[in-house]
XYZ file of C-alpha atoms in Angstrom:
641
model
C 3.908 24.679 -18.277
C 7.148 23.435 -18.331
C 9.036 24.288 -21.417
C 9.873 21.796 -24.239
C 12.900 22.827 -26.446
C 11.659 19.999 -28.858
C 8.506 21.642 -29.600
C 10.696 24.536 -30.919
C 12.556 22.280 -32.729
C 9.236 20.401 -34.222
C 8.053 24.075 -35.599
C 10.843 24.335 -37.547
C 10.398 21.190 -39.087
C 6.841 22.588 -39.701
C 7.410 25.880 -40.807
C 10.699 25.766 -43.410
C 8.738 23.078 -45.720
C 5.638 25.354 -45.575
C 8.554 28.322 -46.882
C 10.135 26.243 -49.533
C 6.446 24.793 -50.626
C 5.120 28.348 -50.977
C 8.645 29.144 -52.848
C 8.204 26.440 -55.213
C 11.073 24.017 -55.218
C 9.877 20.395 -56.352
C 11.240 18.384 -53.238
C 8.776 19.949 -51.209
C 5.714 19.741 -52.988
C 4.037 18.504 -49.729
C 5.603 20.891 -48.009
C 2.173 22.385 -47.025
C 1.161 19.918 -43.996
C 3.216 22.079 -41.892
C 0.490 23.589 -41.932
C -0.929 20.840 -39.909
C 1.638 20.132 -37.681
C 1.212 23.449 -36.486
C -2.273 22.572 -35.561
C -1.454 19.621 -33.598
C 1.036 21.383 -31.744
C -1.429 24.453 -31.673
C -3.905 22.120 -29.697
C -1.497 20.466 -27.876
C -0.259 23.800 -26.206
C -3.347 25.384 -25.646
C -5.415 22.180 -24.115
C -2.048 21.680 -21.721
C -2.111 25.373 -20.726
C -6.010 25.210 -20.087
C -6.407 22.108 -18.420
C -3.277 22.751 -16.324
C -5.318 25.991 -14.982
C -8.250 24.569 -14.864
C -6.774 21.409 -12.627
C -5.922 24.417 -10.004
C -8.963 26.284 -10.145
C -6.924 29.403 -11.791
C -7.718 29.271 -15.474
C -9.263 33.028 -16.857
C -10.922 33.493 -19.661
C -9.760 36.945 -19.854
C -6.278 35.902 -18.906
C -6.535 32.851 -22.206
C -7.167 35.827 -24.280
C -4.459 38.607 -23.266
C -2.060 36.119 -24.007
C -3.074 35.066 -27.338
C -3.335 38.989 -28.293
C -0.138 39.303 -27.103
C 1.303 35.995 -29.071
C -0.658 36.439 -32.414
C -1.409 40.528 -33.118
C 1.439 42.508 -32.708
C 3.359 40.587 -34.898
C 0.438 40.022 -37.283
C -0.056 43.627 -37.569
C 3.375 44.518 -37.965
C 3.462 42.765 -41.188
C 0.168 43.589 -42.569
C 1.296 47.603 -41.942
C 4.763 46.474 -44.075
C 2.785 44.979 -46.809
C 0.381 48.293 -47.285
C 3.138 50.389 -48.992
C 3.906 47.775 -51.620
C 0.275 46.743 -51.651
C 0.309 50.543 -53.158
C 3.005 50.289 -55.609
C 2.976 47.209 -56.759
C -0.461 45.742 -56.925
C -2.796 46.734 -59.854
C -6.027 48.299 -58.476
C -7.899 44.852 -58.804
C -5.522 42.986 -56.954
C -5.268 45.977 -54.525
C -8.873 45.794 -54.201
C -8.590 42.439 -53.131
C -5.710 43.044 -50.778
C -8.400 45.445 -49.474
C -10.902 43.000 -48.198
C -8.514 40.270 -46.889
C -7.418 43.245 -44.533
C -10.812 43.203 -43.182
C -11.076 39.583 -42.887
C -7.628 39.110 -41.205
C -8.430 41.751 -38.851
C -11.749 40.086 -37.640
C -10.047 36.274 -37.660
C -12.386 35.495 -41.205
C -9.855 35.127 -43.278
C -10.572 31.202 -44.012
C -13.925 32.049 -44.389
C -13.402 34.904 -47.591
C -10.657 32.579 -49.033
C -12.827 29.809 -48.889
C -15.319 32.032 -50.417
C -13.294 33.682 -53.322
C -11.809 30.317 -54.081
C -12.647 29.289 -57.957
C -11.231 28.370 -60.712
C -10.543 32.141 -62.411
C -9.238 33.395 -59.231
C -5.861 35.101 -58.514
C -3.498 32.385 -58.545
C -2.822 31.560 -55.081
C 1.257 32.699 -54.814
C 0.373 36.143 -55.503
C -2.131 36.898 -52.705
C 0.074 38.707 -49.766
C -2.500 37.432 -46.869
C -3.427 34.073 -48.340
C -1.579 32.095 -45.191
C -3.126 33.773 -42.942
C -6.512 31.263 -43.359
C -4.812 28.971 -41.034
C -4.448 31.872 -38.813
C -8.314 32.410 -38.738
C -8.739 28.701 -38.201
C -6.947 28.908 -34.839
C -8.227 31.623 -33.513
C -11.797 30.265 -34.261
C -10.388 27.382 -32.083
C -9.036 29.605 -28.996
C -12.742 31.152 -29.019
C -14.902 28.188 -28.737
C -12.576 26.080 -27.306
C -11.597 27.568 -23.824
C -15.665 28.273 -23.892
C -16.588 24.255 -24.386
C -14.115 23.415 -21.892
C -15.225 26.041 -19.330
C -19.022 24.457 -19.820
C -17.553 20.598 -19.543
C -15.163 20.693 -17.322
C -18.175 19.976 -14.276
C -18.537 16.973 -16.156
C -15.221 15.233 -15.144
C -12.489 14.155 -18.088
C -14.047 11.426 -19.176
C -16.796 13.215 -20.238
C -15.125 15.395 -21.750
C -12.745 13.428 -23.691
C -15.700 11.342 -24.889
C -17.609 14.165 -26.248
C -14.407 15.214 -27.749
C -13.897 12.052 -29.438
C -17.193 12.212 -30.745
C -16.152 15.809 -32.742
C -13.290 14.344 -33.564
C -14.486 11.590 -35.446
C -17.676 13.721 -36.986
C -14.726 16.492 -38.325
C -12.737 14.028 -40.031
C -15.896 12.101 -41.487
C -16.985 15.369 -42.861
C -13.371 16.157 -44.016
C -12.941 12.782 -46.001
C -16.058 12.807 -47.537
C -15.714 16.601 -48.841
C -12.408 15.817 -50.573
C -12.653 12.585 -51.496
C -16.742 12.329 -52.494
C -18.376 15.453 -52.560
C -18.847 17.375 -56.042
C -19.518 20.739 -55.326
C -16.276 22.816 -55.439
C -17.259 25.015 -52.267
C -17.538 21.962 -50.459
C -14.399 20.871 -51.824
C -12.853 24.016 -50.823
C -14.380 24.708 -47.677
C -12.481 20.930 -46.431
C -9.325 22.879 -47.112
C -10.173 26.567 -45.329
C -12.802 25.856 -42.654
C -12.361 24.722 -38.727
C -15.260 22.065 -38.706
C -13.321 20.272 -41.416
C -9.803 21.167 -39.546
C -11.411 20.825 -36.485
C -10.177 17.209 -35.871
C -6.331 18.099 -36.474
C -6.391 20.372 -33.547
C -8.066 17.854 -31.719
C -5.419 15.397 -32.442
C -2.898 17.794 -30.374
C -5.842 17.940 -27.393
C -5.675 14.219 -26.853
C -1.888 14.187 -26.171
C -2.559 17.122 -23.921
C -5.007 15.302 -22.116
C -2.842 12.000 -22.326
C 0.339 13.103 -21.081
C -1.711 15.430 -18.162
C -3.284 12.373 -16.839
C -0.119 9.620 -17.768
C 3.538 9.473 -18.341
C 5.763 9.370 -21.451
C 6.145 5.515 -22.251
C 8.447 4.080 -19.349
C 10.539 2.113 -22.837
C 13.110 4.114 -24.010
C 12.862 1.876 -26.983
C 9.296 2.385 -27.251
C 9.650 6.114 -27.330
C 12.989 5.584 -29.536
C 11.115 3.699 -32.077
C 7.461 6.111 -32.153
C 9.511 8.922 -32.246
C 11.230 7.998 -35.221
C 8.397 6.538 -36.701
C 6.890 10.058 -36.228
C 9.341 11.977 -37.518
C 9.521 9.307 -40.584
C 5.734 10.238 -41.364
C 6.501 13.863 -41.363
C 8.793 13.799 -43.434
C 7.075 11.280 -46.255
C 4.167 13.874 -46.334
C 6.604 16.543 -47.449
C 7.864 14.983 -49.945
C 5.698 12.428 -51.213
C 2.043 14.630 -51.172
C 1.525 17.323 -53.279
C -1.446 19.740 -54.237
C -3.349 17.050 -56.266
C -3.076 14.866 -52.520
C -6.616 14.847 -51.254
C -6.401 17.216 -47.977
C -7.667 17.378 -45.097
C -8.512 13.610 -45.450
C -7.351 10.555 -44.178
C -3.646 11.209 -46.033
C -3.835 13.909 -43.243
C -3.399 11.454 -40.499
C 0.367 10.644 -41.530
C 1.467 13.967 -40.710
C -0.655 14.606 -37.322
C -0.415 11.342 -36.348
C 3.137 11.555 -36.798
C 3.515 14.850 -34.803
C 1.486 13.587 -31.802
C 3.745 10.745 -31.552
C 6.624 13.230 -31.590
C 4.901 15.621 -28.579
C 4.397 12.244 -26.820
C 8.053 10.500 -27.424
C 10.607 12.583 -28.529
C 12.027 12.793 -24.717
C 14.611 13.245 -23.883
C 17.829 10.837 -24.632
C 15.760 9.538 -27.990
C 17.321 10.539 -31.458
C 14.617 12.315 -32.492
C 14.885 14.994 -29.200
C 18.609 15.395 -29.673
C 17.764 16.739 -33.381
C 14.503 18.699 -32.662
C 16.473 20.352 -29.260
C 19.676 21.681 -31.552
C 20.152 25.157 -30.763
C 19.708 25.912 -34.473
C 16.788 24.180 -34.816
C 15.350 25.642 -31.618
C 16.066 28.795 -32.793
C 14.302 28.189 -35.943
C 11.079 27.178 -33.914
C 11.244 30.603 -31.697
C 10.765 32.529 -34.974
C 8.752 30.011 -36.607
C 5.358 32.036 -36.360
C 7.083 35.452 -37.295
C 8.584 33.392 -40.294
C 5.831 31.912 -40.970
C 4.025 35.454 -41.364
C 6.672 36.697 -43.183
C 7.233 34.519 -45.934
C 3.810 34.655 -47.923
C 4.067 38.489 -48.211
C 7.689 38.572 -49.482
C 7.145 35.555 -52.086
C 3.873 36.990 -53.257
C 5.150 40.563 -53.548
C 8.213 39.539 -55.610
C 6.037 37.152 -57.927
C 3.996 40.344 -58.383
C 6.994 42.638 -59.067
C 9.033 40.937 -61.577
C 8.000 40.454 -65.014
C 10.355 37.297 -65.465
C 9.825 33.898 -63.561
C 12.099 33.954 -60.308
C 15.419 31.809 -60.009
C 16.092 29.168 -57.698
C 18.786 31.504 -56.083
C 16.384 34.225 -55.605
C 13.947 32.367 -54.202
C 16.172 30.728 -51.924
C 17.454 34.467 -51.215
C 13.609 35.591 -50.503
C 13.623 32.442 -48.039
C 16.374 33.991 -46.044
C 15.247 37.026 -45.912
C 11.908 35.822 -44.375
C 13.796 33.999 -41.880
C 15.935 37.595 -41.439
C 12.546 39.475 -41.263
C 10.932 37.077 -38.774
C 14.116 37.182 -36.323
C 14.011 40.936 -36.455
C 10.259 41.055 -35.327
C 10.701 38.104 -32.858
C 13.126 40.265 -31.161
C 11.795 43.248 -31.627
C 7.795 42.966 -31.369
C 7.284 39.489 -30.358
C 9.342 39.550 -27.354
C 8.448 42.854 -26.188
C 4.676 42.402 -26.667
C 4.840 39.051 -24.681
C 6.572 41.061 -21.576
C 4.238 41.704 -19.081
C 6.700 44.075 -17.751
C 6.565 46.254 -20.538
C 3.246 46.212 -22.377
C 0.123 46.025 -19.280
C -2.908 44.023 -20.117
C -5.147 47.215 -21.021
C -2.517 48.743 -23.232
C -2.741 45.250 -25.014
C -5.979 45.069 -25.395
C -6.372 48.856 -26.651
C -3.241 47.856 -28.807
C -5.257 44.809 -30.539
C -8.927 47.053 -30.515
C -7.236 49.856 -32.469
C -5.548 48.014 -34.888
C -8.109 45.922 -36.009
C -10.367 48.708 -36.590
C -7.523 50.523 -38.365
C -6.792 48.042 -40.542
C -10.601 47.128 -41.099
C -10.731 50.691 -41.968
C -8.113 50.776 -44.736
C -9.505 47.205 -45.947
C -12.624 48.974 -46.131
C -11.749 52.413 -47.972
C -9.523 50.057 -50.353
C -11.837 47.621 -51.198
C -14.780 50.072 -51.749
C -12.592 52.903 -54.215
C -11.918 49.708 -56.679
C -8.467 49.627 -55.271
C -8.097 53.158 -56.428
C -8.795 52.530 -59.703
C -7.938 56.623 -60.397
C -4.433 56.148 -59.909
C -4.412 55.151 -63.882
C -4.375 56.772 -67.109
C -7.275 56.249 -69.218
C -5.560 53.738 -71.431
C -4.080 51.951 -68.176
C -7.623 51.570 -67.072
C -8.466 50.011 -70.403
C -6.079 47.623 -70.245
C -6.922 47.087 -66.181
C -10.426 46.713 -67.159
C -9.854 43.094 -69.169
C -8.921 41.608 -65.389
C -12.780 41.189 -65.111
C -13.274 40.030 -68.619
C -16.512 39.166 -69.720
C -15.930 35.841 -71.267
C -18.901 33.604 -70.383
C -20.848 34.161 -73.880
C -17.210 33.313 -75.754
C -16.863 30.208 -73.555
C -20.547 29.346 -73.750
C -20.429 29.264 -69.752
C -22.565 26.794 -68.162
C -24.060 25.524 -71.561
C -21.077 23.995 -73.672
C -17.846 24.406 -71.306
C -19.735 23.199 -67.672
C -18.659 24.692 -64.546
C -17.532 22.875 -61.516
C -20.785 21.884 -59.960
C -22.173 20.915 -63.326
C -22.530 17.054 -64.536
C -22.172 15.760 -68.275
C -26.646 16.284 -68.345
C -26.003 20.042 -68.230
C -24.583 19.826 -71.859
C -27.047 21.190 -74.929
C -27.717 20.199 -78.223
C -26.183 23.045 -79.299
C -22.489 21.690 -78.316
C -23.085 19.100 -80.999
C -22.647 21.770 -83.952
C -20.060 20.568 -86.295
C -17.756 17.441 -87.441
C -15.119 18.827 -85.668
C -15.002 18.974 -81.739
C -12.749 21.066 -79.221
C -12.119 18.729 -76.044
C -10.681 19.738 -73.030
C -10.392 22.508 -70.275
C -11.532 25.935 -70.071
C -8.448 26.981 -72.197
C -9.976 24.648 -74.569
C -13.479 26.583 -73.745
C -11.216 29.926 -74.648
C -10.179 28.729 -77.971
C -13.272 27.263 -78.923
C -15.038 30.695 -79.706
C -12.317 31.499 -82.636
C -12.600 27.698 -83.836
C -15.992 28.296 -83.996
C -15.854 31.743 -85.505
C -13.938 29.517 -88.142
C -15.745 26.635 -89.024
C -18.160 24.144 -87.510
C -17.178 23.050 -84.471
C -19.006 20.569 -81.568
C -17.288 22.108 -78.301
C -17.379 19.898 -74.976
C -15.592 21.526 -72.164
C -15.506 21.680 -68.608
C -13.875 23.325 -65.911
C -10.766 21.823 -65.326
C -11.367 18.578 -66.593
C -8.678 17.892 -69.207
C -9.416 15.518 -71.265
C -7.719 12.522 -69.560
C -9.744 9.551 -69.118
C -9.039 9.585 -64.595
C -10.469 11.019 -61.631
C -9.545 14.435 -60.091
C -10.568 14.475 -57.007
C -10.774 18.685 -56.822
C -13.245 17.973 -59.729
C -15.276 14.808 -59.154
C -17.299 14.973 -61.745
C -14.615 15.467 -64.985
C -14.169 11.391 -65.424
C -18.074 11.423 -66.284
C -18.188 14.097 -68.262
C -15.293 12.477 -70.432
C -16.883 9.527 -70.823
C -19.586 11.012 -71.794
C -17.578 12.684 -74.730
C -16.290 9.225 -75.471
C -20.058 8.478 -76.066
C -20.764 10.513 -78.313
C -17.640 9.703 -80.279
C -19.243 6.574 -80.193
C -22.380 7.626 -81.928
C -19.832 8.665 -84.731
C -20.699 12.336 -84.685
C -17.316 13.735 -85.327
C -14.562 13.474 -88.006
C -12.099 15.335 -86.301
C -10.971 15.665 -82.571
C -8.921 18.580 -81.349
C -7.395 17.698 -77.877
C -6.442 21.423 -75.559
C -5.967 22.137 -72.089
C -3.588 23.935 -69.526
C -1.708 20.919 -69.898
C 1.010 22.507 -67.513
C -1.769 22.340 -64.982
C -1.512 18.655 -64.799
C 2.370 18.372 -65.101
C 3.603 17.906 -61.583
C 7.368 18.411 -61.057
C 8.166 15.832 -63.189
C 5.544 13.278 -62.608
C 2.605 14.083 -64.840
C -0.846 13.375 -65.373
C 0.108 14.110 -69.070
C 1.291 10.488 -69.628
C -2.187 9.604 -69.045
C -3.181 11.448 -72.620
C -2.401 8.335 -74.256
C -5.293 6.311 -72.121
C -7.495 8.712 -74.255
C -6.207 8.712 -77.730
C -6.549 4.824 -77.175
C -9.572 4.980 -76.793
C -10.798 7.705 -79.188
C -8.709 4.714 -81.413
C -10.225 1.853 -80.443
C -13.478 3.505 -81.404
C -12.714 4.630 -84.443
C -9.192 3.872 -85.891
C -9.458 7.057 -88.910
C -10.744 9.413 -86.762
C -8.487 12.616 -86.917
C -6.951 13.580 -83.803
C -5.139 16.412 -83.176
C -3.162 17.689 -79.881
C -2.922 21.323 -79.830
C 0.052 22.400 -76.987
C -0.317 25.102 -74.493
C -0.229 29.013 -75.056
C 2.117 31.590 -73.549
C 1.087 31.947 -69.968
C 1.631 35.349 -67.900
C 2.472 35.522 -64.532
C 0.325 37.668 -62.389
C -1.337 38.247 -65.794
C -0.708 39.820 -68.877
C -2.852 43.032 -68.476
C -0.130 43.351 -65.469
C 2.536 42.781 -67.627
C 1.378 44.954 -70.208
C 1.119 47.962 -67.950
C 4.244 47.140 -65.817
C 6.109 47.323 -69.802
C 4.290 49.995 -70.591
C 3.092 48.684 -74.095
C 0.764 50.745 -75.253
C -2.433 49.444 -77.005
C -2.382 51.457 -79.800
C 0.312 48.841 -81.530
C 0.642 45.410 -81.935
C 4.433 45.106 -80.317
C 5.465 42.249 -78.501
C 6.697 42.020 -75.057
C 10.625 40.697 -74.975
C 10.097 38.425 -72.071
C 14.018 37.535 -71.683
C 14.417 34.101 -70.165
C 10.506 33.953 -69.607
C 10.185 31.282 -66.696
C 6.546 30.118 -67.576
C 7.591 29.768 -71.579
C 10.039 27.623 -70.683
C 7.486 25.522 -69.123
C 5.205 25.213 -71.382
C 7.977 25.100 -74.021
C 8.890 21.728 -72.124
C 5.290 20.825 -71.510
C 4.900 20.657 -75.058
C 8.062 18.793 -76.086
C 7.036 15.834 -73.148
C 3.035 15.845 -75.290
C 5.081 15.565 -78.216
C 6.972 12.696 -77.229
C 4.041 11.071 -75.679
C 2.671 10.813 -79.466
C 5.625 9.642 -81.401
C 4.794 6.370 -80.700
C 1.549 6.799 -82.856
C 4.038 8.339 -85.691
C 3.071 5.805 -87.947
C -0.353 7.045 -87.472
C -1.114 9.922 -89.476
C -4.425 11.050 -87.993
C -2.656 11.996 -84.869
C -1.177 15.484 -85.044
C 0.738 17.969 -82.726
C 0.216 21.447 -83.303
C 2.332 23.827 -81.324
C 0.988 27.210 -80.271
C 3.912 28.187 -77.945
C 6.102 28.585 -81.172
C 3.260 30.527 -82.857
C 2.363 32.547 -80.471
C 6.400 32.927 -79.331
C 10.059 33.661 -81.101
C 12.785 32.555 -78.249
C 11.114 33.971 -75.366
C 9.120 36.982 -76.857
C 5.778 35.936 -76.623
C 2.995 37.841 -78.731
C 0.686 40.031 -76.205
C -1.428 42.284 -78.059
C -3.147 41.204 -81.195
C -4.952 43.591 -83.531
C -5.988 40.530 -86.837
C -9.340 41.825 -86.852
C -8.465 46.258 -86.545
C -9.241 46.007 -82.619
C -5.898 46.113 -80.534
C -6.657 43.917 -77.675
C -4.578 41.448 -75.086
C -4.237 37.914 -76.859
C -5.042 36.911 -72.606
C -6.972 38.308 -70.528
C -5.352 36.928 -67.205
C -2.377 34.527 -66.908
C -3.183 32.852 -70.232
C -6.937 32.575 -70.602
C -7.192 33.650 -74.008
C -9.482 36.689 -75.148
C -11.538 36.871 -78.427
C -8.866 38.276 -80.524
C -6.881 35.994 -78.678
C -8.771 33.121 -79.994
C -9.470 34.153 -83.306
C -5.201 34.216 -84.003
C -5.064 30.786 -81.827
C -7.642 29.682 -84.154
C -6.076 30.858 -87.385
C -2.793 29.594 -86.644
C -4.237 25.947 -85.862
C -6.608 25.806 -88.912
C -4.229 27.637 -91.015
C -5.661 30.559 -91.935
C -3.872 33.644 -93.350
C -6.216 36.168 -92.065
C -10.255 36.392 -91.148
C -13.201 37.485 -93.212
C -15.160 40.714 -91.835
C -17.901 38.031 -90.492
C -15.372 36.283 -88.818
C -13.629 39.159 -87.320
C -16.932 40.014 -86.033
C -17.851 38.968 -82.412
């Protein structure tokens, strides 16, 4: 195959936005479909390799597969056996635990599958898991398996046959795709769109038609045909970066933008266009040969840092911890990569035994890490205590799957006993949270669902949160309530800068149109914790025998929820001359500056006020409670749980 310095070039325009979306600056908050240009160029490759082979009656299956151990595991392996030492030292035995069994599934090229399969709403938050990227990983090499296979079966058949049949996949994957994201309910459905190759399937496939095109046809004989696609490619590319971002319904039709753009680059970036003079800059280029190092890299280091520090990290850093993954990436390129890829150096059975061995190793240490707890032993007795509220026991507080409704749940699955008071709780599952010390209180209805704010619009991760709101507008209707208290994650829904939180007015509108002296009150959004706050706690060392706070000096998330709050309470001045509507900050209860209460002991019992990054416990909830209703301090039936 002759070589293409362009398709360098295009993985660096792939793989830096999937870097600085992972790193979390705002101008790339679609910086993900690199992702997806790596699969079209992914299936472009492979199919042209393949088919080139197959045209001359050489292709080997056993060949195909030497050379994608050589081009994927050494290099994958390296950085896994980097990440086990910090995995160690910085990772508290849950988390470790977890680390444990994505070993095993990166190892056996499942990774997709157990991601897809953990995915919910109380999981690890997706920056801190070290292997996370390597789903897309799994996807391809679920591709290079079946694909070589359905060619070798096919190929008797002659290319039209072939290309018809593949068209046929092509359009059943990206059916399936846009009606799991777009129409379908059930969150693992949802989810599975995202992680799984029948749903990605069609992406790749994308990069196998211009395989197949420019095999059996030419590059447009127009140089201002080419001139013009090209840039019109490279135009699409670039929109997706920075006009999608994670609320962008993927991998559906927004998808085509990106891949359709990159095919158009493989098929007319040639040479003399303005598009091939960028992509073919030796910088660029240069980029692209360390892309898939890079791209291994960069997860690990980002998620490793987020884990370490007990502050939010600065632009500058993370710009630093982008460099360094590109430093990392050359020095394995050059120094694994390469050498692995050298026939000369490394034979084909020293390869193999290279790839058996280390996937059994590392399936191995997935396995003994996994199954020990993460090695829960490592930690004092209190240390364990505070570990322990990782896997808190919250569905009786929340009233899980009765009063707050999970994601696969409709509006029917509420009881009568939501409807227990004058007073309702509306919102999230942070509303769900502080609903048990509300209750614990006084009356209160409580309608919650997971996340489904309450904002009268569709979510498309959560298809079924517009219904369940109007169904809480119903009720309002029937006049059961004197007093509405509006809560959710509301930093959830505010994307850099444009928010969903604008649309809050839509529902006190409403909840005013039905009934203009209802009482309606906003409460703002707690201190949030990143990983957690049981990690915090233990990375401070606060012990639980006192109720100290932690001295989170310029705290990154209480800045954001700080600035959450003031944008909610702007939002409502213009009802000012309403005085049913009320704001009621938590953030400055909860926080002085940017010391942010962690332990609570109101009721004798010295417990976490959060049991992960700012769900809140019992205790927690009985002080968020007493703070909103203003309460000095609980009764011993109230402190009781």
């Amino acid at each position: 195959m002759k070589y293409r310095a362009e398709i360098d070039g295009l993985r660096a325009l792939a793989v830096l936005p999937v870097i600085l979306f992972h790193a979390g600056f705002e101008w790339f908050s679609g910086g993900f479909v690199g992702v997806d240009v790596f699969f079209v160029i992914s299936g472009y490759l492979i199919t042209t390799i393949i088919i080139s082979e197959m045209a001359e009656g050489k292709f080997s299956i056993i060949n195909f597969y030497e050379r994608r151990a050589r081009r994927i595991l050494p290099a994958l392996f390296f950085v896994m056996a980097a990440c086990l030492p910090f995995a160690w030292f910085w990772l508290t035995p849950n988390d470790l635990e977890d680390f444990g069994l994505s070993l095993v599934a990166v190892s056996t090229f499942i990774s997709n599958i157990l991601f897809w399969w953990e995915s919910g709403y109380f999981d690890t938050a997706a920056e801190l898991k070290p292997l996370l990227h390597t789903w897309s990983l799994a996807v391809e090499e679920q591709y290079y398996i079946l694909f070589p296979i359905f060619l070798m079966l096919t190929w008797r058949l002659g290319i039209k046959w072939v290309s018809i049949i593949l068209s046929v996949v092509f359009v059943i994957s990206l059916g399936v795709a846009e009606w799991a994201t777009q129409y379908a309910a059930h969150p693992k459905i949802i989810s599975g769109a995202f992680f799984l190759l029948p749903t990605r399937g069609w992406e790749l496939l994308i990069g196998v038609f211009a395989a197949f095109y420019l095999k059996y046809s030419t590059h447009f004989k127009s140089h201002t045909v080419n001139q013009v696609l090209s840039l019109l490619g490279f135009v699409m590319i670039v929109y997706s970066i920075v006009a999608f971002d994670e609320t962008t319904p993927f991998p559906s039709l927004y998808a085509l933008i990106p891949t359709i753009g990159t095919c158009l680059l493989i098929v007319c970036a040639v040479p003399k266009t303005y598009v091939h003079k960028l992509l073919s800059l030796k910088f660029i280029v240069g980029i692209g040969l360390i892309s898939y190092s890079a791209y291994l890299w960069h997860q690990p280091i980002l998620a490793f840092a987020r884990h370490r520090t007990l502050v939010g990290i600065s632009d500058i850093n993370l710009i630093a911890l982008c460099l360094v993954s590109l430093a990392m990436a050359w020095l394995s390129w050059r120094w694994v990569e390469k050498p692995f890829r050298d026939k000369n150096q490394t034979t084909r059975k020293f390869i193999f035994t290279f790839s058996i061995i280390g996937m059994i190793a590392f399936s191995l240490i997935g396995i003994s890490t996994h199954f020990s707890n993460g090695f829960l032993s490592r930690l004092s007795e209190e240390e364990q205590k505070i570990n322990s509220y990782k896997s808190y026991e919250r569905g009786s507080y929340y009233r899980e799957g009765v009063c707050f409704l999970t994601p696969e749940q409709t509006y029917h699955s509420f009881k009568e006993q939501c409807l227990s008071g004058k007073s309702l709780i509306w919102g999230d599952s942070h509303a769900a949270a502080l609903s048990f010390g509300l209750r614990k209180i006084n009356s209160f209805s409580q309608l919650t669902a997971s996340n489904c704010p309450p904002i009268i619009q569709h979510f498309p991760k959560r298809p079924n949160c517009l219904d369940i709101n109007n169904r809480v507008l119903d009720y309002v209707k029937e006049g059961l309530f004197t007093d509405i208290y509006l809560h959710s994650n509301w930093l959830n829904y505010r994307n850099y800068g444009v928010t969903k939180i604008s649309m809050l007015s839509k529902t006190i509108d409403e909840i005013l149109l039905i009934d203009p002296n209802i009482n309606i009150k906003i409460i703002g959004g707690i201190p949030q914790w990143q990983p957690s706050l049981p990690d915090m706690i233990l990375r401070a060392r606060i012990s639980m025998s006192n109720g100290n706070k932690i001295k989170m000096i310029r705290n990154y998330e209480y800045l954001k929820v700080h600035e959450t709050d003031k944008e909610i309470a702007h939002l409502i001045n213009r009802y000012k001359e309403n005085a049913n509507i009320e704001f009621i900050s938590l953030i400055d209860k909860f926080c002085e500056d940017e010391s942010c209460m962690a332990i609570t002991s109101d009721c004798g019992i010295f417990e976490p006020t959060a049991w992960d990054y700012g769900h809140l416990t019992a205790s927690g909830s009985k002080l968020a409670a007493r703070f909103i209703l203003n309460k000095s301090s609980l009764t011993a039936s109230q402190c009781s749980d």
